[in-house]
XYZ file of C-alpha atoms in Angstrom:
638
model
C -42.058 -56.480 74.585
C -45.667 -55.640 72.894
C -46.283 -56.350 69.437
C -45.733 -53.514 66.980
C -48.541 -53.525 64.186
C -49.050 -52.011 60.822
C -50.769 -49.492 62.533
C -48.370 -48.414 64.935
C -47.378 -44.728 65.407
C -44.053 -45.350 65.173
C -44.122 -47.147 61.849
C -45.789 -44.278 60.783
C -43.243 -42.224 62.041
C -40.532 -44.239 60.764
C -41.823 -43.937 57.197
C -42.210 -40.105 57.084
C -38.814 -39.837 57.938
C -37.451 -41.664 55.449
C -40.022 -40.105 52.373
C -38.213 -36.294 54.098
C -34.729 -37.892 53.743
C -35.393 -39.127 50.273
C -37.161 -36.321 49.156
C -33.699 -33.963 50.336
C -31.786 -36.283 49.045
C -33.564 -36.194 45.278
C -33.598 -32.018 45.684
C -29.915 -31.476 46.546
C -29.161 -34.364 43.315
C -31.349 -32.533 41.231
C -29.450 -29.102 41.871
C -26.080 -30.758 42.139
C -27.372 -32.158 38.451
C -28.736 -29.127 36.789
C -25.295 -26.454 38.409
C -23.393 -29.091 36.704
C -25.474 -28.679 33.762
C -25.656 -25.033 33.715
C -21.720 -24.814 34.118
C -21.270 -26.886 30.595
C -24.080 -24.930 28.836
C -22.142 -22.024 29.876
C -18.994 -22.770 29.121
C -20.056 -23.855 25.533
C -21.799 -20.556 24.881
C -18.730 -18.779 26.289
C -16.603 -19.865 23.611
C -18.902 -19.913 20.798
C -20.062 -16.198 21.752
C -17.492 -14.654 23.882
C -19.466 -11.747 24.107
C -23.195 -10.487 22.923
C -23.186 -8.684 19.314
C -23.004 -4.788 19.697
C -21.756 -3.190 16.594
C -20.910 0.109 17.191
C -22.321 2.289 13.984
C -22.154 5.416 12.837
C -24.366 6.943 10.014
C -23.993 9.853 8.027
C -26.166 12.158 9.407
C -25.890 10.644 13.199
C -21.909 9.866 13.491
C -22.531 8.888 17.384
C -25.198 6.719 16.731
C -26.022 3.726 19.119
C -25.684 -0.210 18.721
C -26.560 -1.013 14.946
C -27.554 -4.606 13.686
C -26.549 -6.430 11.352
C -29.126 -4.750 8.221
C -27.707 -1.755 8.923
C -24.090 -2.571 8.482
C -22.328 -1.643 4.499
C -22.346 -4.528 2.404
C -19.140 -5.977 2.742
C -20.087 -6.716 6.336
C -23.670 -7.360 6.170
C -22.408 -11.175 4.784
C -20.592 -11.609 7.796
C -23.207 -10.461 10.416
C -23.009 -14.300 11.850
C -19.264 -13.805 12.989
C -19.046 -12.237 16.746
C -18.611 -8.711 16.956
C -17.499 -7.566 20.509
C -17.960 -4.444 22.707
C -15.573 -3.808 24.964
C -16.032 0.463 25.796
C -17.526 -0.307 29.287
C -14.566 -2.087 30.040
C -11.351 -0.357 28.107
C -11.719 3.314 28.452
C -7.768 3.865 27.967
C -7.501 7.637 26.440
C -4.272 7.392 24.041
C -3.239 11.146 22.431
C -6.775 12.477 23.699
C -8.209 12.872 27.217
C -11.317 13.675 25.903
C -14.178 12.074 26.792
C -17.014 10.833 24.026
C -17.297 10.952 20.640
C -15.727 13.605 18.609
C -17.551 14.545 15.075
C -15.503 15.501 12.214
C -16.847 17.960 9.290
C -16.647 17.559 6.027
C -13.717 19.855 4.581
C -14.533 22.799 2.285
C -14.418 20.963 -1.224
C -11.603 22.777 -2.405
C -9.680 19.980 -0.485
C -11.146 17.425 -2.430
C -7.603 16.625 -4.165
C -5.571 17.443 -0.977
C -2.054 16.190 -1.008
C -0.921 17.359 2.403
C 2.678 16.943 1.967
C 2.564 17.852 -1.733
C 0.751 20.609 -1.711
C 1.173 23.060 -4.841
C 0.951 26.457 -2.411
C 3.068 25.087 0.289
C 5.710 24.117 -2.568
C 5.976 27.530 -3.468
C 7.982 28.822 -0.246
C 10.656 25.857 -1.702
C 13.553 26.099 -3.597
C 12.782 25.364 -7.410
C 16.958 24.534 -8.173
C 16.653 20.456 -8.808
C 12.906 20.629 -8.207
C 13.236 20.513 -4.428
C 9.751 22.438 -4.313
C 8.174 19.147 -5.523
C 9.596 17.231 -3.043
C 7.929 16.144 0.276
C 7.308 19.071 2.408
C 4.462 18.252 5.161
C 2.492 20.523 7.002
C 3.623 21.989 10.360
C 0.750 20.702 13.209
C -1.168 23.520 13.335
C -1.421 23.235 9.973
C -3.421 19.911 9.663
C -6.984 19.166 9.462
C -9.006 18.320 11.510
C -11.991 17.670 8.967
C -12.796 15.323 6.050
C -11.889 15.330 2.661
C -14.889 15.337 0.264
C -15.698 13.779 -2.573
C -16.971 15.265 -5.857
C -20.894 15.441 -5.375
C -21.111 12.851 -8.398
C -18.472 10.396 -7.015
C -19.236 6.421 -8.145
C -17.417 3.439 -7.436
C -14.326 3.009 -9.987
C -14.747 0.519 -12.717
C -13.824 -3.294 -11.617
C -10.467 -4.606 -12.668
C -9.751 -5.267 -15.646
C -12.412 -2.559 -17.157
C -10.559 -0.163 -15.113
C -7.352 0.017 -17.136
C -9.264 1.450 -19.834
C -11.954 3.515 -18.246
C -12.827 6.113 -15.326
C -15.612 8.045 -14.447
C -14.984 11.691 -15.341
C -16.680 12.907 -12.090
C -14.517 11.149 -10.155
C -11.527 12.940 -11.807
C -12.892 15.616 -13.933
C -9.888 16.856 -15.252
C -10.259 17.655 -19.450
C -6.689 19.090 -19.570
C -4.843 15.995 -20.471
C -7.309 14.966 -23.002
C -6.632 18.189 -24.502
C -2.958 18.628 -23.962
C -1.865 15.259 -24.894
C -4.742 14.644 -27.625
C -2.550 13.855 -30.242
C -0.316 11.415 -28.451
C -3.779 9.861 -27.468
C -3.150 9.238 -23.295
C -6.875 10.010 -22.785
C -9.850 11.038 -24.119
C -13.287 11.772 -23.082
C -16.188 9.884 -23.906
C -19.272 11.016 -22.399
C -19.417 10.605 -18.789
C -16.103 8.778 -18.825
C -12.564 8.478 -19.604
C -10.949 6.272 -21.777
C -6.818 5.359 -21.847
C -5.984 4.178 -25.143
C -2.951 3.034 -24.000
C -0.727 5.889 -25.970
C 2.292 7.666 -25.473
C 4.383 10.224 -26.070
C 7.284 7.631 -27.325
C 4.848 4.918 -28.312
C 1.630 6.258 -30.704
C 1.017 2.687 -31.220
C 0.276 2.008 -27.914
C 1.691 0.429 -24.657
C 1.115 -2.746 -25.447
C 3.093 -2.571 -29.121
C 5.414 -0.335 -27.452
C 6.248 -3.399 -24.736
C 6.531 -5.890 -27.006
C 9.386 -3.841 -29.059
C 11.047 -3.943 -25.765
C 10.469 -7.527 -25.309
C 12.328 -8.297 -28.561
C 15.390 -6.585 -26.633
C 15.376 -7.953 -23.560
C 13.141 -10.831 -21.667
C 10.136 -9.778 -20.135
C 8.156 -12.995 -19.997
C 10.529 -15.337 -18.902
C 10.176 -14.636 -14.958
C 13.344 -12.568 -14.093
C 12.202 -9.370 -14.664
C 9.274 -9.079 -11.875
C 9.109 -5.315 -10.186
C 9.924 -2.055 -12.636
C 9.599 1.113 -11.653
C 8.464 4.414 -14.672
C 9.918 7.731 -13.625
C 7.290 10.656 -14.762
C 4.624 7.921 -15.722
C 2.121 9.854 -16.946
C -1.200 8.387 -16.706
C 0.516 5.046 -16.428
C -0.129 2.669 -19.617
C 3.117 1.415 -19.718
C 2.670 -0.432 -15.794
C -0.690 -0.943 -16.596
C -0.073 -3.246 -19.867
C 3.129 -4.778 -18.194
C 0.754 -6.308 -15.787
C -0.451 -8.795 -18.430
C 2.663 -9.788 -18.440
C 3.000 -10.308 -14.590
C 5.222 -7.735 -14.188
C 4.767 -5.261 -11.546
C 5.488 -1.372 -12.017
C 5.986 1.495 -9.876
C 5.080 4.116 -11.265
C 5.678 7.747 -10.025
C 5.198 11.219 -11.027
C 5.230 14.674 -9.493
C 2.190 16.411 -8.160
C 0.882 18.913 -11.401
C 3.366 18.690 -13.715
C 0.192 17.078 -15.809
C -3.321 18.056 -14.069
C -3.627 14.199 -11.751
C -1.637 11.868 -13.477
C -1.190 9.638 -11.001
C -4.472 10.020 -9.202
C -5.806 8.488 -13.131
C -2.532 5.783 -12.606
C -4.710 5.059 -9.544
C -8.067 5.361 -10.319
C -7.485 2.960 -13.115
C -6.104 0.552 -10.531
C -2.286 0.977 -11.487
C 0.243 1.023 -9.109
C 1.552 4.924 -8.744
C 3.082 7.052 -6.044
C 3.347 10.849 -6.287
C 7.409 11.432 -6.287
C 9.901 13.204 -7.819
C 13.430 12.468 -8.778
C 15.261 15.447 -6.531
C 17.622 16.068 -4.118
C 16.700 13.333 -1.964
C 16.516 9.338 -2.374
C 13.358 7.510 -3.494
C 11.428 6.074 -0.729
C 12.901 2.492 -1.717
C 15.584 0.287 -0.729
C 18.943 -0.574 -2.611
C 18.827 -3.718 -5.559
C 14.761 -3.358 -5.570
C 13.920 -3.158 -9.170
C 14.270 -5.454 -12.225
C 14.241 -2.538 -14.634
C 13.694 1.127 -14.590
C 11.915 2.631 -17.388
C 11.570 6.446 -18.744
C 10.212 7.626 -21.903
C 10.217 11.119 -22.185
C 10.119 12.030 -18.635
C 12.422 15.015 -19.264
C 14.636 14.135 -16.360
C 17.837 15.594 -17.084
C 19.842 12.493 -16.628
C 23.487 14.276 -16.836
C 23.082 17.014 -15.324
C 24.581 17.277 -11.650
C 27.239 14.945 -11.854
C 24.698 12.427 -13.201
C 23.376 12.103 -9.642
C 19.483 10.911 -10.795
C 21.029 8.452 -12.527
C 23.066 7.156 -9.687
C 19.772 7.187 -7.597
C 18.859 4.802 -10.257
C 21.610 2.973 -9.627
C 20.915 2.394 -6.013
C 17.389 0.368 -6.427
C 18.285 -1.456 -9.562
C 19.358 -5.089 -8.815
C 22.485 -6.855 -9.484
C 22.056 -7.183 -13.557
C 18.347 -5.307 -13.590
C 17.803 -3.068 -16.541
C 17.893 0.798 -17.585
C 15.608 1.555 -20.674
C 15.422 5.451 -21.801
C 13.048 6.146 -25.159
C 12.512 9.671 -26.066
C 14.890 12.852 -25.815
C 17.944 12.276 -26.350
C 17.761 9.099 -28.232
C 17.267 9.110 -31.646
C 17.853 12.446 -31.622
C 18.380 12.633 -35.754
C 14.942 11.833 -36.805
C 13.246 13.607 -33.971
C 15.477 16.614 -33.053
C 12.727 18.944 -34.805
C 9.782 18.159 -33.499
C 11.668 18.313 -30.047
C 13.000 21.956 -31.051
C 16.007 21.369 -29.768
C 19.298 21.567 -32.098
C 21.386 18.965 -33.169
C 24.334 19.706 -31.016
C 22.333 19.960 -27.828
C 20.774 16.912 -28.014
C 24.371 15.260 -29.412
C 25.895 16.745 -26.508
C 23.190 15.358 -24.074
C 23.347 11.438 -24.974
C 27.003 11.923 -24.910
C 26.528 13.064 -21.442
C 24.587 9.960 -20.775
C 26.758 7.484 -22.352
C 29.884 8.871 -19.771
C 27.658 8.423 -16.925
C 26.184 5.110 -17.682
C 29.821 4.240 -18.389
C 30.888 5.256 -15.292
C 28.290 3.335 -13.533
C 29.942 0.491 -15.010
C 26.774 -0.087 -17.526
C 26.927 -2.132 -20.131
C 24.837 -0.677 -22.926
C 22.643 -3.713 -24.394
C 21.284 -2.194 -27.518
C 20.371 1.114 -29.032
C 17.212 0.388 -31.812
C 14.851 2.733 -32.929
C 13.455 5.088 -30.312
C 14.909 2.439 -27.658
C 17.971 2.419 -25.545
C 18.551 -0.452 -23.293
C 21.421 0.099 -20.602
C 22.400 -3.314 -17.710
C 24.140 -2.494 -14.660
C 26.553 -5.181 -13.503
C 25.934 -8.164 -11.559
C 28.602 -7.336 -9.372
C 31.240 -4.960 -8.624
C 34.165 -7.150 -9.053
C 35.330 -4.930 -12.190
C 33.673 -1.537 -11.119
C 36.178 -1.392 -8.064
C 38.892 -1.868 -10.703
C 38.026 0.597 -12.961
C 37.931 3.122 -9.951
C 41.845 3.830 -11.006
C 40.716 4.696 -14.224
C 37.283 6.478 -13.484
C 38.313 8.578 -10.755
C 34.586 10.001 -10.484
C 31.917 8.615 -9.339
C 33.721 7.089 -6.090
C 32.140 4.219 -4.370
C 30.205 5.221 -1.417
C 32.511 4.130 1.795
C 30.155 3.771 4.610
C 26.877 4.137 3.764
C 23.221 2.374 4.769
C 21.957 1.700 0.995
C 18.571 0.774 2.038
C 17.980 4.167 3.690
C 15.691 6.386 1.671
C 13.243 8.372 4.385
C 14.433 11.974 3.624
C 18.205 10.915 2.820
C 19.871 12.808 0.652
C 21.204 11.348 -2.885
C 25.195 11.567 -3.319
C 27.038 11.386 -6.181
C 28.725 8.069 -5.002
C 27.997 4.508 -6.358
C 25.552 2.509 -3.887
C 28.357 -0.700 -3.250
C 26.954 -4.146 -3.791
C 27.204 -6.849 -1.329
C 30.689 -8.417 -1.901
C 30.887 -12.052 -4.297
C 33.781 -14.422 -4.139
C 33.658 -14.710 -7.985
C 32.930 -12.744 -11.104
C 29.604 -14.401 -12.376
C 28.046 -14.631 -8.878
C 24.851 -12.215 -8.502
C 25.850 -9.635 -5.197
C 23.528 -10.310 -2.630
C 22.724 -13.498 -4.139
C 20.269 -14.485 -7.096
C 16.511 -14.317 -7.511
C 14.044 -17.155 -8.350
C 11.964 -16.285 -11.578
C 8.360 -14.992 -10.780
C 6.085 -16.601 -9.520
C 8.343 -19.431 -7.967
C 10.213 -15.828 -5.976
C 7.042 -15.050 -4.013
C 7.579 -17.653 -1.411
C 11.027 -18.679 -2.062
C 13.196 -17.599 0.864
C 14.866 -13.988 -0.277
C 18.372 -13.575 -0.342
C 18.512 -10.779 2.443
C 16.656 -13.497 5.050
C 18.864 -16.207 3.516
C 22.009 -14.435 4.384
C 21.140 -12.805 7.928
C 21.259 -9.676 6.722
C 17.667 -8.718 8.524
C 18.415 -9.667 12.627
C 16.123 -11.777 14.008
C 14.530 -13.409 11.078
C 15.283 -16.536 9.832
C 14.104 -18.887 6.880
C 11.951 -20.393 9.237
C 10.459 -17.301 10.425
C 9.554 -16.482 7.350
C 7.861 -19.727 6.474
C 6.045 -19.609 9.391
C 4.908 -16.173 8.281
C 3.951 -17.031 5.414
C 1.753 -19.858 6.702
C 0.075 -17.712 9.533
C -1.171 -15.537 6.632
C -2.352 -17.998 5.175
C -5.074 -18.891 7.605
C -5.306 -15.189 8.496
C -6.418 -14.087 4.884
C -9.065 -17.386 4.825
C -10.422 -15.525 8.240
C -10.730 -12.266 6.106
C -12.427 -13.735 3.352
C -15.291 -14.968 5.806
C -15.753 -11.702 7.650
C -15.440 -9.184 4.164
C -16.574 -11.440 1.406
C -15.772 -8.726 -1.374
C -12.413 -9.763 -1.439
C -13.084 -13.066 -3.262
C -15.526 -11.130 -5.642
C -13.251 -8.339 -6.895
C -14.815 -5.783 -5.222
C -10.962 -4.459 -4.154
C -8.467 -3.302 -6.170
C -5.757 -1.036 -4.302
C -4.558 -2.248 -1.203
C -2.484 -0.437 1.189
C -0.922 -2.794 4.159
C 0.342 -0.237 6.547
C 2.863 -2.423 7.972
C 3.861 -5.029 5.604
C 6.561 -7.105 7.657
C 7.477 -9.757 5.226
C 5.585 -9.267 2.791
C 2.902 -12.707 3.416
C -0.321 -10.057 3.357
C 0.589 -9.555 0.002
C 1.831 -13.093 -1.291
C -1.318 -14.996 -0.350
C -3.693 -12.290 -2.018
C -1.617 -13.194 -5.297
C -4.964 -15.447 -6.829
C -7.350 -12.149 -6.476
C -6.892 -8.737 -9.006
C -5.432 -7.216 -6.424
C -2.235 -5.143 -6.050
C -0.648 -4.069 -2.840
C 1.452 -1.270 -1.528
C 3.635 -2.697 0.744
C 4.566 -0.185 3.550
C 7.477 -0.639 6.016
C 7.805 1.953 8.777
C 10.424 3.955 8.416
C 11.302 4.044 11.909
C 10.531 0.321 11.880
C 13.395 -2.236 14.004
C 13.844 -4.512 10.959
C 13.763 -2.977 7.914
C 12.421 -5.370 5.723
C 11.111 -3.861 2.720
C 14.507 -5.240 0.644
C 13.247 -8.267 1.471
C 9.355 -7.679 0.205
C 10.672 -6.196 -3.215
C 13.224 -10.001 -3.142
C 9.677 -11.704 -2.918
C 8.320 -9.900 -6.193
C 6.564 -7.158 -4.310
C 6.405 -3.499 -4.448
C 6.235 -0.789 -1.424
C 7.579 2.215 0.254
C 9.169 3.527 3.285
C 6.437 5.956 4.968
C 6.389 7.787 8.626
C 2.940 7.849 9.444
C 2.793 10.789 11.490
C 3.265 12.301 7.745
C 0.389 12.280 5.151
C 1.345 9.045 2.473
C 2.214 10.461 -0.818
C -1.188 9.754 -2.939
C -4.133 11.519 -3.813
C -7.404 11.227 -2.034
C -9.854 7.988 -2.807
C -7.036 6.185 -3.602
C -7.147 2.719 -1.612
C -10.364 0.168 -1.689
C -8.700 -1.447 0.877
C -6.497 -0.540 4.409
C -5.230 -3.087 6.148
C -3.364 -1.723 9.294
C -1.526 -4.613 11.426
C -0.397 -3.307 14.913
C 0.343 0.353 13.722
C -1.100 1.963 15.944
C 0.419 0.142 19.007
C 3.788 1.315 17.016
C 2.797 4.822 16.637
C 0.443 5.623 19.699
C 3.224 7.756 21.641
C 4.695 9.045 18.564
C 2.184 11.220 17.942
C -1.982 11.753 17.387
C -3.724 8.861 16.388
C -6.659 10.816 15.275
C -4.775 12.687 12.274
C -3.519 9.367 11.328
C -6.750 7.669 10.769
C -8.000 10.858 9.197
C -5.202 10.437 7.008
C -6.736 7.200 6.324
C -9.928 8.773 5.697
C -8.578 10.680 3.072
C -7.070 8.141 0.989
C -9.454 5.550 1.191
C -12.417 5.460 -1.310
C -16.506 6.147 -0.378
C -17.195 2.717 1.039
C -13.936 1.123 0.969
C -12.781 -1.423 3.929
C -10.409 -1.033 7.029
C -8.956 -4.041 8.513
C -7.466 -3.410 11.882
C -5.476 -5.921 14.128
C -4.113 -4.755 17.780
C -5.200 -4.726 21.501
C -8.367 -4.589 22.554
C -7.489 -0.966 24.239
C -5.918 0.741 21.160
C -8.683 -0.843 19.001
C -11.623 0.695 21.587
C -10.276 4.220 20.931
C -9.759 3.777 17.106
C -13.586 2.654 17.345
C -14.627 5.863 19.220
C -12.651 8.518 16.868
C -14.235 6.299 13.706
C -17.326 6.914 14.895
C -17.172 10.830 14.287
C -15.569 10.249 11.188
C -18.802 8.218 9.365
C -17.468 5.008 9.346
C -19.200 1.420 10.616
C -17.291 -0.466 11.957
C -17.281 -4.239 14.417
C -14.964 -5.330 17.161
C -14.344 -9.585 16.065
C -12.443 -11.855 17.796
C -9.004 -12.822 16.288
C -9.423 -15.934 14.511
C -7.623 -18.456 16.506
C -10.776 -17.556 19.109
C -11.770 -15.444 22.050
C -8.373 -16.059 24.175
C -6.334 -14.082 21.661
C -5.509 -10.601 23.286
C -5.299 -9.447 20.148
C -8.481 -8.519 18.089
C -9.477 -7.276 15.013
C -11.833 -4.299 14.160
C -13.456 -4.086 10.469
C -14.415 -0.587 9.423
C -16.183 0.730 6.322
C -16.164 4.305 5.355
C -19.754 5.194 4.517
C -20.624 7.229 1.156
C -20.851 10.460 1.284
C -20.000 13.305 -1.086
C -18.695 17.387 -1.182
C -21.211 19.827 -1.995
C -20.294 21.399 -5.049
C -21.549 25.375 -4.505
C -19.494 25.257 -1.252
C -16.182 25.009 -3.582
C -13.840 27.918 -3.079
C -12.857 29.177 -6.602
C-alpha cells in the first residue's frame, strides 16, 4: 500500500468533513442553547407581566376613548401605574343583560335630579298612603321608570372636607340648602358661614351640644367601657349625636326620612356620619334581630304608643339581649317643657303613661328617669317575659317567625323571641366581647351554628384572607392609607373582614348583605361591632347622591347578572358615589369585561389587575374612578 502524505487528497478530504460535522454540531447546540434560553426568559416575563398594560379610559368629553397610560389615569391610580393592568375584550366578548355591541354613552341627567332618591322620591310618595307614614317608605320606580342617564352634580361641587374637619364643616355648594340654618337657628344644628356650613353640634334636646349632651348620658349608663359598640338615632337630624359618639368608638346608625328637614341625612353624610334615609312605618328596618347596643331618640316625634306600641316593638326586635332604649324630648319632662311644646298637660301625661305600659310590656326595665333623659333596658333574656305572658296578655310572643328578616316585612305587634338560655343571667344568643376585642372575636351566631356552612374556622380564615387582600388594595389605590376615603359602601359584606381590617384608617363602612343572599350574615357583622343593611340591588340603595368615596363590590355582579340589568345597577353606583371617588371590583374576567365596557360610557377610568395571589387566579379585579364632572346650572328645571 502507497504512502499517504500530508498532502494527500484524502487527508484533505478527511478534514473538511470533520470542520462540516463540527460546525453542525456547534449550530444545532447553539439553537438547542438559546430555545432553551428563550423558553425561561419567557416564562419569567409571563408571570411577572401576564399580559401587556392597556388601560381602558374614558374621558369626559370622549367616554369611548382608546388605550390610556398611566399620566392619564385619576390620581388614586396614577401611584399604582407599575401594577399590571390587563385587557382581555378581544378575548371575552360575553354580552350579559345587553346584546349590544360597543360602547354605550350615558348623558348627564337634567340637574333637577341632582338629589334623586329613586325609591324615595317626594312625587312618587304622593300616590302612597300617608296613615303611619307609609308614603315615606320605600317605593321604587317601575322599569320604565328608571334612568338611563347620570346624576349631576351642582356646577360648584368640591371634594368634602377630610375626616375629622368634616364633622364640623361642608361646603354649601355641595348641599346648598339654607332652610335648616334658618329653621333650626335657635337650637343651633347649622349655620352658614360663608361658603360653608358649620354643625355646632346642637340639638333640639341638647343646646349645649352633643358632646355635653353624651356625657349626661354617660353618667347614666356606660358608654366607654366597650359594651355598648353599634347605636342606632331614629329621626337624626343632621346627625351630631353619631357623629360625637364616634370619639367614643361607638358606632351610630343614624336614619331619617327623606324631607321631613330639607337633606338631613345627605349633611349626616356629607359630614362623613353614618346615615340611611328610613322611616319607622309599617314595615321592619332593614336590620336584623339583637343588632344594636342602644337606640336613641330625642325629639324625633315618633309616636311611640300609638298602634299598639308597634314602633316600639320594632325597636325591640334589633336591640340586643340587655342593649339600651334612651328617649329625651316630648313626653319626658313634660312639666317644665309642656309650653314651649304647646301641648297640654294631660296630653303629654297621658302619652308617657302610654309609654311606660308598653315598655312594661316589653318586659323593660326602666333604668333612670333624670332631667330631660329617660333610660329604658330590655332584658337579657326571656326567661321572665314568657312568664309574665299570663299576666300581660298583649303583646304575645311571636310563634314562628324569621327575626332577622327585614327586606319589605311587615312589623307585628308581637315580641321578636330571643334565642332560648338554660338559666336566668345567661345573655340569649350568647354574650358579646367589649369593643375592640368583638371585632375579631368569633360572634355568637357563627359560634352556635346558627349561619350553615360557616364555622369558627371559616371565619378566621376570612378574616386572614382580608388581611392580605386589603395590603393588595393599599398598593394599587394608595389614598386609602392617606385619608383620602371616608364612606365606604361594601356591596356584599359576607363576614364582615372588609370592614374589620380597615379599622386603623378614618374610615366607616356600610356593610351590605344581599337580601336574597344564601347565608344571611349581617347578624353576624353587627356581633363583630359593625353596622349595615339588607339591600336588593336591582332597587336604588336608600341614600342621597355623592354619598360614598369608596365602592367596593365583591362578586355582585356574578350574584345579580340574571336577576336583572347590570347597567342600572352600576348607574346606581354612579349616582351615589362622589366626583372622583374609587370602585373596587372583584369577579370573572367575563362579568368584569362588560362592567368595563358600560363604565366606559359612563366617564369613569378604570384598569383590569390581576388578583393578588397572581395571574392564575380566575378571578380578577377591576379599579374604577368616576371622573369629575358637574350639572349645568341654567339647565335646572324650576
Amino acid at each position: 500500500m502507497a504512502k499517504e502524505y500530508s498532502g494527500s487528497p484524502k487527508l484533505h478530504q478527511l478534514e473538511s468533513k470533520r470542520q462540516r460535522l463540527t460546525w453542525v454540531l456547534a449550530v444545532s447546540g447553539l439553537c438547542v442553547l438559546f430555545y432553551v434560553l428563550g423558553a425561561w426568559q419567557n416564562s419569567t416575563s409571563t408571570l411577572a407581566n401576564r399580559s401587556e398594560a392597556y388601560t381602558k379610559g374614558c374621558n369626559v368629553g370622549s367616554p369611548a376613548a382608546g388605550n390610556t397610560h398611566s399620566s392619564d389615569l385619576p390620581s388614586s391610580l396614577a401611584s399604582s401605574s407599575s401594577t399590571t393592568s390587563l385587557d382581555f375584550m378581544a378575548h371575552h366578548q360575553v354580552g350579559i343583560n345587553n346584546t349590544d355591541s360597543g360602547t354605550q354613552k350615558f348623558p348627564a341627567c337634567d340637574m333637577s335630579y341632582s338629589e334623586y332618591t329613586p325609591c324615595q322620591d317626594p312625587k312618587r310618595a304622593r300616590k302612597f298612603d300617608r296613615n303611619m307614614l307609609i308614603f315615606r317608605e320605600r317605593h321604587c320606580p317601575t322599569k320604565d321608570e328608571q334612568l338611563l342617564c347620570l346624576i349631576p352634580a351642582p356646577p360648584k361641587y368640591k371634594n368634602p372636607f377630610k375626616w375629622p374637619q368634616s364633622r364640623d364643616y361642608a361646603w354649601y355648594d355641595n348641599i346648598p340648602h339654607r332652610e335648616l340654618s334658618i329653621e333650626k337657628a335657635v337650637q343651633n344644628w347649622i349655620q352658614v358661614e360663608g361658603d360653608r356650613f358649620r354643625f355646632p353640634g346642637g340639638g333640639t334636646m341638647f343646646p349645649r351640644g352633643a358632646d355635653a349632651y353624651i356625657d349626661d348620658i354617660n353618667e347614666l349608663i356606660p358608654l366607654t367601657s366597650g359594651a355598648i359598640r353599634t347605636a342606632i338615632d331614629t329621626g337624626c337630624g343632621v346627625a351630631s349625636w353619631g357623629a360625637y359618639l364616634l370619639k367614643r368608638d361607638i358606632l351610630a346608625m343614624s336614619f331619617a326620612p327623606r324631607d321631613t328637614h330639607e337633606a338631613q341625612v345627605q349633611f349626616a353624610l356629607e359630614r362623613g356620619v353614618p346615615a340611611m334615609i328610613g322611616v319607622m312605618a309599617s314595615q321592619r328596618m332593614p336590620y336584623p334581630a339583637r343588632a344594636f347596643d342602644m337606640a336613641h331618640c330625642s325629639r324625633c316625634l315618633i309616636p311611640w304608643h300609638e298602634h299598639d306600641g308597634l314602633f316600639l316593638i320594632e325597636v325591640d326586635r334589633v336591640l340586643r339581649p340587655g342593649g339600651y332604649w334612651i328617649l329625651s324630648g316630648p313626653p319626658i319632662r313634660w312639666k317644665k317643657y309642656w309650653r314651649g311644646w304647646e301641648r297640654t298637660q294631660e296630653d303629654l301625661k297621658q302619652e308617657q303613661d302610654a309609654i311606660e305600659v308598653v315598655a312594661k310590656n316589653l318586659c323593660w326595665n326602666k333604668v333612670i328617669e333624670k332631667d330631660d333623659l329617660a333610660i329604658w333596658q330590655k332584658p337579657i333574656n326571656h326567661i321572665v317575659c314568657v312568664k309574665s305572658r299570663r299576666l300581660h296578655k298583649t303583646p304575645h310572643i311571636c310563634k314562628s317567625d324569621d327575626a332577622d328578616a327585614a327586606w319589605y316585612k311587615k312589623v307585628e305587634t308581637c315580641i321578636t323571641p330571643l334565642p332560648e338560655v338554660s338559666s336566668s343571667d345567661e345573655f340569649a344568643g350568647g354574650a358579646l366581647e367589649k369593643w375592640p376585642d368583638r371585632a375579631f372575636a368569633v360572634p355568637p351566631r357563627i359560634r352556635s351554628g346558627s349561619i350553615p356552612g360557616i364555622t369558627a374556622e371559616k371565619f378566621r380564615e376570612n378574616n386572614e384572607i382580608w388581611k392580605d387582600r386589603i395590603a393588595h388594595y393599599k398598593k394599587i389605590i394608595s389614598p386609602l392609607a392617606q385619608g383620602r376615603y371616608r364612606n365606604i359602601l361594601d356591596m356584599n359584606a359576607y363576614l364582615g373582614g372588609f370592614a374589620a381590617v380597615l379599622m386603623k384608617y378614618p374610615v366607616w363602612v356600610m356593610n351590605v348583605v344581599p337580601a336574597n343572599s344564601n347565608q344571611d350574615t349581617l347578624g353576624a357583622i353587627y356581633e363583630r361591632g359593625f353596622i349595615g343593611t339588607y339591600q336588593d340591588w336591582c332597587e336604588a340603595f336608600s341614600t342621597y347622591p355623592r354619598t360614598y368615596d369608596l365602592i367596593h363590590a365583591d362578586g355582585v355582579f356574578s350574584i345579580y347578572q340574571d336577576r336583572c340589568n347590570i347597567t342600572y345597577m352600576l348607574l346606581e353606583m354612579d349616582r351615589i358615589l362622589r366626583p372622583e371617588g374609587t370602585v373596587i371590583f372583584r369577579d370573572t374576567v367575563e362579568v368584569l369585561v362588560k362592567i368595563q365596557t358600560i363604565t366606559d360610557g359612563m366617564r369613569w377610568k378604570s384598569q383590569i389587575m390581576d388578583h393578588e395571589s397572581g395571574p392564575f387566579n380566575p378571578e380578577k379585579i377591576l379599579v374604577a374612578v368616576k371622573s369629575y364632572w358637574t350639572g349645568d346650572a341654567a339647565l335646572k328645571q324650576l
